[in-house]
Amino acid sequence: MSVSYRNGLRAALLYLLLSLIWLQLSGYLSSSFFDNFADQARWQRISGYAWALFSAVLIFFARARLLRVMGADRWLRHQHKDRERLRQAAAVFDCTREGVLVSDTQGQIVHVNRAFIEITGYQREEVLGHQPSMFKSGHHSADFYKAMFDALQQCGEWSGEIWNRRKSGEIYPQWQTIRAIHDDQGELTHYVAVFSDISAIKDSEHELAHLAHHDPLTDLPNRLLFTDRAEQALASAQIHKRGCALLMIDLDHFKMINDSLGHNLGDQLLKAVAERLGGMFGPGITLARLGGDEFAVLAESCPQLVQAAALAQRIIDGLKEPFELGEQRLLINASIGISLFPSDALSASQLLRNADAALFKAKSAGRNGYALYTEELTAHAQRRVEIAFELRRALEQQELRVYYQPVHDLQSSRLIGVEALVRWQHPQRGLVSPAEFIPIAERTGMIAEIDAWVMQQACRQMCQWQADGVELSFVAVNVSTRLFARSELYQQVAQVLHDTGLDPAYLELEVTESAVMDDPEVALEQMHRLRELGIRLAIDDFGTGYSSLLRLKRLPVQKLKIDQGFVAGLPGDEDDAAISRVIIALAQSMGMQVHAEGIEQAEQARFLLDHGCDLGQGYWFGRPMPAEQLVWGNAPAITKTPEDCC
Ligand code: C2E
Ligand code: MG
Ligand code: MG
């Protein structure tokens, strides 16, 4: 029944009730006080009832009709529905688990719900009248907010992920929907933002991603993540023209531990191995567990195979220390397969396959060792790593020797100086050339120690010769490129001079041209400082680098040594002859001495003398030899070529 009818019925019934009461009362009065009128009164009462009933029906229809005509029925119905809706909305607003924030057109917050308070930690009165910007986390750029407002203006709605700040200061992710609210005239009145806290979802997403990419036992990256990182590293290495190395490590006889001591202890050992391996590497090296007892290492910057081999050796040595697991003390060895980028493979999957093949080789070769994918390289790398290892022992066991090679004045043939050259008296291999071990010593950092030792020996020997009455103008000592770049060189030279008491004027330091030109500004500063000590400076192997003449002029250098590569072709090779002539002329023009090395024949010495070279050194004068074997005296006289032959 419609509201208008319900209201009409209510009014008609009320009228009827009142009429009946009235009729009842009037009947009672008339029957008790006016008996002679009783019949008339009864008749009147009956007609009164009929009238009242008729009027009530009229009232019912009239009122219902009237309300319908006036539209009040709809209005009342709407009002009723609105009230219902409001009641429902209020319940939703308050009970929903999503935070709700209503702001007016000025952006001031006018309503928040209970969930808002729970999520943000703010009380209602702390936020009402404020701008929602008070929750900003600083996580998003201005462009992000601009895009949000643009979407609100254009579509009246925006939804997306946004990071806000709770009252506690914690930043958390929300999934938020903002809607613009307009009135009946289309005027913007409010904005309503509904959001949910999705930090729990994010956390579990993270957890899932972590689980998908990590090994649950050791928490190391698994094969999936490792391959992914390897692909990225290779892409970057390709751009920067860097070499990478992939090492696959397999524990030797791990199955025996599992079978004999149980899987529990096996797992503990794997965890301990992972921890120890993790402690060995710094940034730029990724360690992963590929499965079982198989680990992988990716070295993102590994320019030389010897470095990869050294890394493998370091891993093998590092695992040698026993593992203490509760009461148990376990020893485990590892075999390693190495594959190099770009020489062995260009993709991560291929590198992994090659490293696996190399690992198989290492296992077949007796385990507890490493193998490179390319066999020849394995032998080469192993030798170099061995040398590095043995060199350390050589220093401690004093297996190094200093040999001296005479330097003669070409004009007078007089022996005027010596160059100190290091040798390694290897217990099994005999005398080892510096060309074999100096580059390794440079890479391992041992060169500083070696050079300091040679310098010390040479200065001490020079003092001895002087004491014996041998007249020499200088003893030349080679300084490695690595050491030359370091600031402690000055300190080191000063210390040696102080310890040995040699007059600095008798000490000559030879620095290669490339060492000087690598970083000319640093070299210039270093040379000036060294000159302050009173020593002499020579540029070794001149002609092999890319000297800038302007820079060369500024260097406080007393001597240029023509590289033996140019001397070898003299006098026949026209290019060598031309270069030698140019170097001599250049040195003379800059007031430097010229010294040619590698003179093996009289004609070479003659050519150099003819063109004004000052000093000569080479097998023709004498080979490098121990101090006590040096022969003091003049070399055979070099006769100048007659003028007309030149
Ligand atoms: P370098 O300083 O240019 O030394 C000259 C090299 O030429 C020496 O080789 C010497 O034995 C060799 N040589 C001399 N005369 C002749 C010749 O007539 N024919 C030929 N074919 N070779 C000749 P060595 O002693 O093998 O040294 C090689 C390089 O090792 C040296 O070249 C030097 O750069 C480096 N070196 C040697 N001793 C030391 C040292 O104590 N410290 C450092 N940092 N480097 C050293
Ligand atoms: Mg030299
Ligand atoms: Mg040289």
XYZ file of C-alpha atoms and ligand atoms in Angstrom:
694
model
C 0.000 0.000 0.000
C 1.382 3.431 -0.955
C 2.308 5.955 1.698
C -0.489 8.344 0.615
C -3.088 5.583 1.090
C -1.566 4.604 4.391
C -1.732 8.196 5.606
C -5.333 8.585 4.272
C -6.380 5.429 6.025
C -4.805 6.602 9.258
C -6.687 9.958 9.088
C -10.016 8.288 8.156
C -9.762 5.796 11.015
C -8.984 8.578 13.484
C -12.007 10.542 12.276
C -14.190 7.443 12.548
C -13.036 6.743 16.088
C -13.711 10.298 17.254
C -17.138 10.305 15.563
C -18.105 7.030 17.204
C -17.068 8.295 20.635
C -19.075 11.431 20.036
C -22.135 9.510 18.874
C -21.885 7.126 21.810
C -21.707 9.988 24.258
C -24.565 11.930 22.666
C -26.736 8.752 22.603
C -26.095 8.040 26.248
C -27.007 11.587 27.311
C -30.148 11.722 25.270
C -31.367 8.234 26.418
C -30.877 8.915 30.134
C -32.192 12.464 30.332
C -34.737 12.615 27.535
C -36.539 9.209 27.530
C -39.517 10.462 25.567
C -37.236 11.185 22.706
C -35.668 7.738 22.742
C -36.796 6.515 19.348
C -35.910 9.716 17.723
C -32.490 9.606 19.317
C -31.846 5.993 18.183
C -32.705 6.967 14.691
C -30.424 9.944 14.905
C -27.579 7.704 16.211
C -27.946 5.253 13.326
C -27.928 8.034 10.784
C -24.947 9.562 12.691
C -23.004 6.244 12.365
C -23.765 6.106 8.672
C -22.670 9.678 8.212
C -19.504 9.183 10.172
C -18.625 6.076 8.110
C -19.364 7.878 4.883
C -17.254 10.890 5.950
C -14.383 8.628 6.969
C -14.402 6.944 3.525
C -14.477 10.403 1.945
C -11.615 11.582 4.131
C -9.621 8.473 3.253
C -9.956 8.991 -0.490
C -9.735 12.775 -0.354
C -6.577 12.784 1.668
C -4.889 10.072 -0.371
C -5.857 11.850 -3.563
C -4.722 15.202 -2.244
C -1.325 13.867 -1.226
C -0.881 12.166 -4.557
C -1.835 15.323 -6.429
C 0.599 17.421 -4.410
C 3.439 14.915 -5.077
C 3.926 14.610 -1.382
C 3.601 10.911 -1.686
C 6.782 10.637 -3.784
C 8.559 13.106 -1.602
C 7.658 11.159 1.480
C 8.631 7.938 -0.184
C 11.995 9.424 -1.210
C 12.623 10.813 2.165
C 12.042 7.481 3.616
C 14.344 5.762 1.112
C 17.053 8.413 1.613
C 16.921 7.883 5.319
C 17.327 4.159 4.704
C 20.219 4.719 2.359
C 21.949 7.126 4.690
C 21.636 4.653 7.475
C 23.202 1.974 5.256
C 25.968 4.301 3.995
C 26.821 5.352 7.522
C 27.118 1.718 8.503
C 29.343 0.965 5.503
C 31.412 4.121 6.061
C 32.097 3.094 9.613
C 32.436 -0.657 9.293
C 34.418 -0.922 6.074
C 37.994 -2.112 6.365
C 39.071 0.445 3.750
C 40.120 3.851 4.947
C 37.819 6.617 3.726
C 38.712 10.276 3.550
C 36.376 13.006 2.325
C 37.734 16.408 1.474
C 36.021 19.548 0.253
C 36.879 21.527 -2.859
C 39.535 23.428 -0.931
C 41.225 20.099 -0.244
C 40.440 20.256 3.462
C 39.575 16.969 5.097
C 35.954 16.943 6.295
C 35.353 13.282 7.148
C 37.398 10.219 7.893
C 36.176 6.801 8.975
C 37.236 4.388 11.673
C 39.441 2.318 9.336
C 41.268 5.500 8.357
C 42.173 6.039 12.008
C 43.314 2.440 12.375
C 45.444 2.482 9.211
C 47.029 5.909 9.538
C 47.315 6.113 13.314
C 45.853 9.661 13.275
C 42.827 10.633 15.371
C 39.883 12.342 13.649
C 40.563 15.776 15.196
C 44.228 15.623 14.136
C 43.328 15.521 10.459
C 40.001 17.363 10.069
C 40.567 20.731 8.427
C 44.033 19.677 7.165
C 45.132 18.836 3.630
C 45.718 15.213 2.614
C 49.240 16.266 1.624
C 50.104 15.852 5.308
C 50.383 12.082 4.601
C 52.912 12.462 1.774
C 55.828 10.030 2.014
C 58.224 11.817 -0.322
C 58.254 8.605 -2.350
C 56.645 10.127 -5.426
C 57.723 12.898 -7.723
C 55.736 16.039 -8.458
C 54.895 14.494 -11.852
C 53.120 11.619 -10.132
C 50.760 13.974 -8.262
C 50.234 16.074 -11.360
C 49.137 12.994 -13.327
C 46.773 12.087 -10.475
C 45.074 15.503 -10.443
C 44.901 15.570 -14.238
C 43.076 12.219 -14.196
C 40.697 13.485 -11.492
C 39.891 16.558 -13.525
C 39.424 14.735 -16.795
C 37.741 11.488 -15.706
C 36.544 12.397 -12.221
C 38.353 9.372 -10.841
C 41.876 8.111 -10.178
C 43.064 4.848 -8.777
C 46.514 3.443 -8.246
C 49.249 2.533 -5.839
C 50.517 5.314 -3.656
C 53.009 5.369 -0.789
C 51.951 7.444 2.211
C 53.253 7.986 5.715
C 51.573 6.866 8.914
C 51.606 9.023 12.037
C 54.439 6.801 13.327
C 56.529 7.959 10.357
C 56.400 4.552 8.681
C 55.972 4.645 4.913
C 53.506 2.095 3.551
C 51.827 1.311 0.228
C 48.103 1.970 -0.333
C 45.800 1.049 -3.149
C 43.712 4.187 -3.456
C 40.678 5.259 -5.443
C 39.765 8.938 -5.459
C 36.492 10.139 -6.885
C 35.213 13.661 -7.479
C 31.640 14.229 -6.134
C 29.288 16.704 -7.860
C 25.887 18.087 -6.711
C 22.651 18.072 -8.773
C 23.791 21.180 -10.588
C 27.047 19.476 -11.579
C 29.147 21.584 -9.225
C 32.137 19.866 -7.646
C 31.519 19.563 -3.929
C 33.839 16.914 -2.535
C 36.512 14.339 -3.166
C 36.223 10.906 -1.638
C 39.335 8.783 -1.281
C 38.980 5.114 -0.415
C 42.185 3.200 0.259
C 43.456 -0.074 1.576
C 46.794 -0.793 3.209
C 48.571 -3.200 0.860
C 51.815 -3.522 2.811
C 50.957 -7.069 3.804
C 50.376 -7.967 0.143
C 53.620 -6.294 -0.787
C 55.470 -8.165 1.941
C 54.153 -11.476 0.798
C 54.917 -10.541 -2.820
C 58.484 -9.838 -1.718
C 58.629 -13.046 0.201
C 57.346 -14.976 -2.790
C 59.834 -13.284 -5.090
C 62.626 -14.028 -2.603
C 61.562 -17.663 -2.370
C 61.414 -17.944 -6.140
C 64.941 -16.575 -6.522
C 66.798 -17.914 -3.509
C 67.859 -21.240 -2.190
C 65.948 -21.845 1.055
C 68.824 -23.633 2.811
C 71.620 -21.107 2.314
C 69.571 -18.073 1.268
C 71.948 -17.625 -1.647
C 70.640 -16.717 -5.120
C 69.439 -19.823 -6.980
C 70.103 -20.800 -10.583
C 67.273 -18.596 -11.882
C 68.529 -15.421 -10.241
C 72.146 -16.280 -10.948
C 71.484 -16.721 -14.665
C 69.557 -13.481 -14.692
C 72.363 -11.583 -12.976
C 74.912 -13.200 -15.241
C 72.986 -12.023 -18.331
C 72.926 -8.484 -16.963
C 76.617 -8.572 -16.050
C 77.548 -9.825 -19.501
C 75.518 -7.110 -21.180
C 77.284 -4.466 -19.118
C 80.675 -6.140 -19.682
C 80.067 -6.076 -23.414
C 79.393 -2.347 -23.347
C 82.383 -1.557 -21.155
C 84.635 -4.083 -22.893
C 85.296 -5.936 -19.643
C 86.088 -9.572 -19.096
C 84.007 -11.755 -16.750
C 84.596 -15.171 -15.260
C 82.126 -17.808 -14.218
C 83.338 -20.398 -11.733
C 81.378 -23.525 -10.970
C 82.293 -25.085 -7.640
C 81.490 -28.637 -6.672
C 82.346 -30.097 -3.274
C 84.416 -33.267 -3.567
C 82.834 -36.434 -2.144
C 80.000 -34.543 -0.497
C 77.756 -37.543 -1.043
C 79.889 -39.523 1.375
C 79.219 -36.987 4.111
C 75.502 -37.131 3.426
C 75.482 -40.932 3.387
C 77.681 -41.512 6.390
C 76.781 -38.618 8.689
C 73.206 -37.943 7.616
C 71.446 -35.265 5.619
C 71.097 -33.010 8.614
C 74.832 -32.617 8.987
C 75.154 -32.442 5.208
C 72.794 -29.456 5.230
C 74.739 -27.816 8.045
C 77.944 -28.251 6.079
C 76.399 -26.720 2.958
C 75.273 -23.733 5.021
C 78.729 -23.348 6.531
C 80.376 -23.601 3.093
C 77.980 -20.948 1.755
C 78.829 -18.649 4.658
C 82.553 -19.117 4.249
C 82.399 -18.549 0.501
C 80.220 -15.477 1.031
C 82.838 -14.031 3.376
C 85.557 -14.371 0.754
C 84.081 -12.049 -1.841
C 83.487 -8.358 -2.019
C 81.265 -6.362 -4.337
C 81.250 -7.315 -8.010
C 81.182 -11.030 -7.226
C 77.918 -12.995 -7.083
C 77.754 -16.288 -5.285
C 74.891 -18.702 -5.882
C 73.882 -22.239 -4.984
C 72.839 -24.004 -8.131
C 71.629 -27.091 -6.298
C 73.001 -29.985 -4.254
C 76.652 -29.345 -3.482
C 77.102 -27.103 -6.505
C 77.858 -23.418 -6.130
C 78.622 -20.800 -8.751
C 80.582 -17.588 -8.666
C 80.371 -14.780 -11.164
C 83.251 -12.284 -11.161
C 82.004 -9.249 -13.051
C 85.402 -7.738 -13.661
C 88.001 -10.310 -14.481
C 90.149 -9.053 -17.332
C 92.738 -11.840 -17.285
C 92.471 -15.575 -16.990
C 95.155 -15.512 -14.334
C 92.819 -13.529 -12.099
C 90.081 -16.104 -12.547
C 92.569 -18.847 -11.778
C 93.785 -16.962 -8.708
C 90.184 -16.589 -7.538
C 89.642 -20.328 -7.956
C 92.811 -21.058 -6.022
C 91.676 -18.692 -3.280
C 88.382 -20.578 -3.030
C 90.131 -23.945 -2.894
C 92.538 -22.689 -0.213
C 89.742 -20.985 1.715
C 87.761 -24.233 1.968
C 90.769 -26.149 3.265
C 90.259 -24.973 6.870
C 88.165 -27.596 8.680
C 84.480 -26.918 9.390
C 83.485 -27.231 13.044
C 79.880 -28.394 13.184
C 78.939 -29.105 16.779
C 81.065 -32.036 17.839
C 82.095 -32.797 14.277
C 85.166 -31.472 12.536
C 84.782 -31.868 8.793
C 87.265 -31.451 5.984
C 86.034 -30.842 2.471
C 87.729 -30.089 -0.815
C 86.300 -28.496 -3.905
C 86.788 -28.758 -7.641
C 86.208 -25.717 -9.815
C 85.450 -25.269 -13.496
C 86.138 -21.854 -15.046
C 84.665 -20.315 -18.141
C 85.585 -16.861 -19.379
C 83.652 -14.133 -21.113
C 84.126 -13.233 -23.931
C 86.824 -15.749 -24.910
C 84.880 -18.960 -24.079
C 81.256 -17.919 -24.471
C 79.050 -14.893 -24.996
C 75.871 -15.885 -23.152
C 75.247 -16.793 -19.526
C 73.783 -20.178 -20.382
C 76.764 -21.039 -22.584
C 79.176 -19.854 -19.886
C 77.396 -22.121 -17.400
C 77.628 -25.077 -19.774
C 81.332 -24.431 -20.413
C 82.079 -24.014 -16.722
C 80.290 -27.316 -16.146
C 82.456 -28.997 -18.770
C 85.553 -27.466 -17.170
C 84.371 -28.712 -13.781
C 84.166 -32.209 -15.196
C 87.784 -31.855 -16.338
C 88.846 -30.668 -12.887
C 87.116 -33.669 -11.303
C 88.703 -36.062 -13.802
C 92.104 -34.540 -13.140
C 91.949 -35.767 -9.560
C 89.662 -33.216 -7.836
C 90.701 -30.503 -5.366
C 91.794 -28.273 -8.212
C 90.463 -26.078 -10.968
C 90.326 -26.307 -14.722
C 89.623 -23.769 -17.414
C 87.297 -24.468 -20.263
C 90.202 -24.182 -22.701
C 92.829 -26.756 -21.859
C 95.974 -24.843 -22.869
C 94.792 -21.981 -20.726
C 94.471 -24.252 -17.716
C 98.156 -25.148 -17.793
C 99.162 -21.532 -18.385
C 96.961 -20.175 -15.613
C 98.009 -22.860 -13.204
C 101.634 -22.003 -13.820
C 101.040 -18.344 -13.165
C 99.131 -18.998 -9.988
C 101.872 -21.335 -8.887
C 104.451 -18.636 -9.569
C 102.487 -16.106 -7.526
C 102.284 -18.556 -4.663
C 105.956 -19.488 -4.859
C 107.096 -15.911 -5.248
C 105.867 -15.174 -1.774
C 107.973 -17.998 -0.500
C 110.918 -16.777 -2.620
C 110.889 -13.435 -0.857
C 110.787 -15.030 2.571
C 113.429 -17.657 1.720
C 115.677 -15.078 0.040
C 115.700 -16.823 -3.313
C 115.898 -13.528 -5.218
C 119.226 -12.315 -6.546
C 120.429 -9.040 -7.975
C 122.474 -9.225 -11.170
C 124.341 -6.258 -12.582
C 124.807 -5.429 -16.242
C 127.633 -3.081 -17.216
C 126.948 0.238 -18.939
C 129.752 1.719 -21.028
C 130.560 5.161 -22.282
C 130.493 4.694 -26.060
C 133.101 7.331 -26.693
C 135.727 6.020 -24.293
C 134.440 2.428 -23.929
C 134.850 2.924 -20.188
C 132.532 1.090 -17.819
C 130.763 3.890 -16.078
C 127.717 2.353 -14.460
C 125.602 -0.747 -13.888
C 121.932 -1.642 -14.112
C 120.573 -3.815 -11.308
C 118.336 -6.596 -12.656
C 116.523 -9.025 -10.437
C 116.663 -12.804 -10.840
C 114.941 -15.627 -9.058
C 117.092 -18.545 -8.053
C 114.335 -21.161 -8.081
C 115.209 -24.352 -6.177
C 113.911 -26.582 -8.988
C 113.709 -24.417 -12.080
C 117.050 -22.647 -11.729
C 117.439 -18.977 -12.640
C 114.037 -17.488 -13.549
C 113.884 -14.343 -15.696
C 112.140 -11.250 -14.314
C 110.058 -11.135 -17.505
C 108.293 -14.227 -16.139
C 107.623 -13.147 -12.590
C 107.638 -9.308 -12.554
C 104.195 -9.022 -14.274
C 102.768 -11.505 -11.746
C 104.393 -9.655 -8.866
C 102.832 -6.455 -10.226
C 99.378 -8.026 -10.278
C 99.627 -9.539 -6.832
C 101.062 -6.371 -5.311
C 104.354 -8.029 -4.335
C 106.284 -5.758 -6.689
C 106.672 -3.016 -4.081
C 108.458 -5.422 -1.780
C 110.646 -6.771 -4.579
C 111.647 -3.325 -5.861
C 112.444 -2.105 -2.359
C 114.592 -5.153 -1.772
C 116.463 -4.770 -5.086
C 117.022 -1.067 -4.392
C 118.387 -1.869 -0.946
C 120.764 -4.526 -2.336
C 121.928 -2.313 -5.204
C 122.645 0.704 -2.986
C 124.466 -1.471 -0.466
C 126.543 -3.006 -3.293
C 127.357 0.438 -4.701
C 128.605 1.526 -1.266
C 130.740 -1.609 -1.163
C 132.233 -0.876 -4.615
C 132.956 2.664 -3.598
C 134.629 1.393 -0.470
C 136.674 -0.978 -2.682
C 137.778 1.933 -4.836
C 135.710 1.027 -7.922
C 134.773 4.176 -9.769
C 131.206 4.028 -11.068
C 129.012 7.004 -11.914
C 125.698 5.296 -11.142
C 123.804 2.195 -10.229
C 120.456 2.051 -12.047
C 117.426 0.415 -10.465
C 114.121 -0.354 -12.224
C 110.910 0.916 -10.692
C 107.707 -0.855 -11.599
C 104.866 1.105 -13.158
C 102.659 0.059 -10.243
C 105.086 1.348 -7.632
C 105.819 4.527 -9.546
C 102.169 5.562 -9.288
C 102.221 5.219 -5.504
C 103.030 8.011 -3.140
C 105.080 5.791 -0.806
C 107.842 5.473 -3.452
C 109.416 8.703 -2.252
C 109.416 7.451 1.329
C 110.819 4.117 0.238
C 113.734 5.635 -1.707
C 114.514 8.049 1.113
C 114.526 5.158 3.567
C 116.904 3.050 1.430
C 119.286 5.981 0.985
C 119.197 6.604 4.694
C 119.727 2.927 5.582
C 122.600 2.336 3.169
C 124.223 5.772 3.383
C 124.708 5.956 -0.427
C 125.183 9.420 -1.887
C 121.886 9.996 -3.811
C 123.799 11.320 -6.825
C 124.917 7.714 -7.545
C 121.439 6.255 -7.628
C 119.484 6.291 -10.885
C 115.835 5.241 -11.063
C 114.557 3.826 -14.343
C 110.910 4.377 -15.061
C 109.275 3.063 -18.235
C 107.894 5.508 -20.738
C 104.399 4.062 -20.361
C 104.483 4.546 -16.574
C 105.238 8.212 -17.117
C 102.685 8.776 -19.836
C 99.870 6.826 -18.107
C 99.246 9.774 -15.876
C 101.710 12.520 -16.795
C 100.588 14.964 -14.108
C 101.080 12.458 -11.283
C 104.373 11.370 -12.871
C 105.589 14.948 -13.047
C 104.857 15.517 -9.373
C 106.433 12.212 -8.360
C 109.566 12.933 -10.394
C 109.989 16.393 -8.911
C 109.752 14.967 -5.413
C 112.267 12.219 -6.208
C 114.620 14.762 -7.730
C 114.502 16.659 -4.455
C 116.226 13.660 -2.905
C 119.151 14.282 -5.280
C 118.836 11.068 -7.310
C 118.946 10.753 -11.122
C 115.974 9.758 -13.283
C 115.930 7.863 -16.574
C 113.137 6.920 -18.936
C 113.475 3.234 -19.819
C 112.346 1.534 -23.055
C 111.915 4.908 -24.736
C 110.157 4.849 -28.100
C 107.624 2.173 -27.120
C 105.131 4.520 -25.468
C 103.318 7.541 -26.732
C 105.224 10.400 -25.248
C 104.003 13.857 -25.794
C 107.018 15.969 -26.611
C 105.591 18.885 -24.707
C 105.241 16.763 -21.576
C 108.636 15.160 -22.070
C 110.230 18.585 -22.074
C 108.739 19.363 -18.681
C 109.987 16.179 -17.026
C 112.994 16.495 -14.692
C 114.715 13.544 -16.385
C 118.465 13.200 -17.088
C 118.438 10.245 -19.445
C 116.513 8.527 -22.236
C 117.136 4.812 -22.780
C 116.487 3.740 -26.381
C 114.456 0.554 -26.289
C 116.409 -2.520 -27.382
C 113.743 -3.239 -29.976
C 115.090 -0.343 -32.092
C 118.726 -1.248 -31.463
C 118.203 -4.816 -32.687
C 117.658 -3.676 -36.284
C 120.669 -1.389 -36.444
C 122.306 -0.444 -38.631
C 120.493 -2.191 -41.552
C 116.840 -1.550 -40.755
C 115.974 1.878 -42.036
C 113.061 2.429 -39.672
C 115.069 1.420 -36.599
C 117.920 3.605 -37.764
C 115.614 6.566 -38.304
C 113.922 6.166 -34.919
C 117.264 5.794 -33.120
C 118.553 8.939 -34.825
C 115.421 10.851 -33.843
C 115.582 9.746 -30.193
C 119.259 10.737 -29.973
C 118.536 14.141 -31.516
C 115.527 14.616 -29.248
C 117.471 13.794 -26.073
C 120.321 16.073 -27.115
C 117.943 18.930 -27.859
C 116.457 18.593 -24.388
C 119.835 18.342 -22.704
C 119.428 14.682 -21.732
C 121.877 11.808 -21.977
C 121.054 8.988 -24.451
C 121.592 5.404 -23.465
C 121.092 2.476 -25.875
C 120.304 -0.981 -24.509
C 120.467 -4.384 -26.145
C 123.699 -3.803 -28.059
C 124.814 -7.215 -29.246
C 127.110 -6.312 -32.124
C 129.981 -3.926 -32.723
C 128.138 -2.372 -35.722
C 125.245 -1.428 -33.534
C 127.610 0.244 -31.075
C 129.377 1.978 -33.932
C 126.155 3.273 -35.498
C 125.031 4.639 -32.134
C 128.388 6.260 -31.476
C 128.386 7.788 -34.958
C 125.030 9.376 -34.234
C 125.989 10.818 -30.900
C 124.572 8.257 -28.445
C 126.330 8.631 -25.097
C 126.014 5.285 -23.352
C 125.625 1.655 -24.341
C 124.551 -1.551 -22.630
C 124.134 -5.036 -24.035
C 125.579 -8.499 -24.387
C 128.369 -7.097 -26.575
C 129.667 -5.290 -23.453
C 128.593 -7.888 -20.937
C 125.573 -9.854 -19.717
C 123.888 -9.218 -16.408
C 125.902 -11.076 -13.756
C 126.380 -11.364 -10.033
C 128.369 -8.474 -8.514
C 131.457 -10.559 -7.863
C 131.743 -11.630 -11.523
C 131.804 -8.118 -12.950
C 135.002 -7.330 -14.779
C 136.247 -3.810 -14.182
C 137.808 -2.283 -17.156
C 137.197 -0.917 -20.590
C 135.262 -2.669 -23.305
C 136.976 -3.152 -26.675
C 137.312 0.282 -28.248
C 134.527 1.172 -30.660
C 136.036 2.666 -33.757
C 133.965 5.354 -35.338
C 132.954 4.774 -38.930
C 135.010 7.032 -41.189
C 133.111 10.233 -42.026
C 132.631 9.442 -45.732
C 130.940 6.105 -44.917
C 128.242 7.610 -42.730
P 114.931 -3.513 -18.756
O 114.986 -2.644 -17.583
O 114.751 -2.876 -20.068
O 116.272 -4.347 -18.729
C 116.966 -4.675 -19.827
C 116.683 -6.066 -20.209
O 117.344 -6.338 -21.386
C 117.237 -7.062 -19.212
O 116.405 -8.177 -19.226
C 118.537 -7.463 -19.797
O 119.021 -8.702 -19.395
C 118.183 -7.451 -21.229
N 119.382 -7.242 -22.060
C 120.448 -6.506 -21.786
N 121.294 -6.552 -22.837
C 120.732 -7.306 -23.800
C 121.100 -7.708 -25.105
O 122.159 -7.403 -25.621
N 120.247 -8.485 -25.791
C 119.042 -8.863 -25.252
N 118.263 -9.610 -25.992
N 118.683 -8.498 -24.017
C 119.496 -7.737 -23.300
P 115.950 -8.860 -17.912
O 117.007 -8.819 -16.905
O 115.340 -10.137 -18.295
O 114.843 -7.847 -17.439
C 113.707 -7.668 -18.149
C 112.904 -6.555 -17.618
O 112.442 -6.855 -16.329
C 113.691 -5.306 -17.422
O 113.798 -4.617 -18.618
C 112.911 -4.581 -16.426
O 111.853 -3.896 -17.043
C 112.353 -5.687 -15.612
N 113.148 -5.794 -14.395
C 114.326 -6.395 -14.173
N 114.686 -6.271 -12.895
C 113.718 -5.537 -12.295
C 113.523 -5.056 -10.947
O 114.306 -5.236 -10.034
N 112.379 -4.337 -10.721
C 111.489 -4.097 -11.705
N 110.398 -3.408 -11.400
N 111.634 -4.513 -12.943
C 112.748 -5.232 -13.233
Mg 115.838 -1.003 -17.121
Mg 114.799 -1.391 -21.029
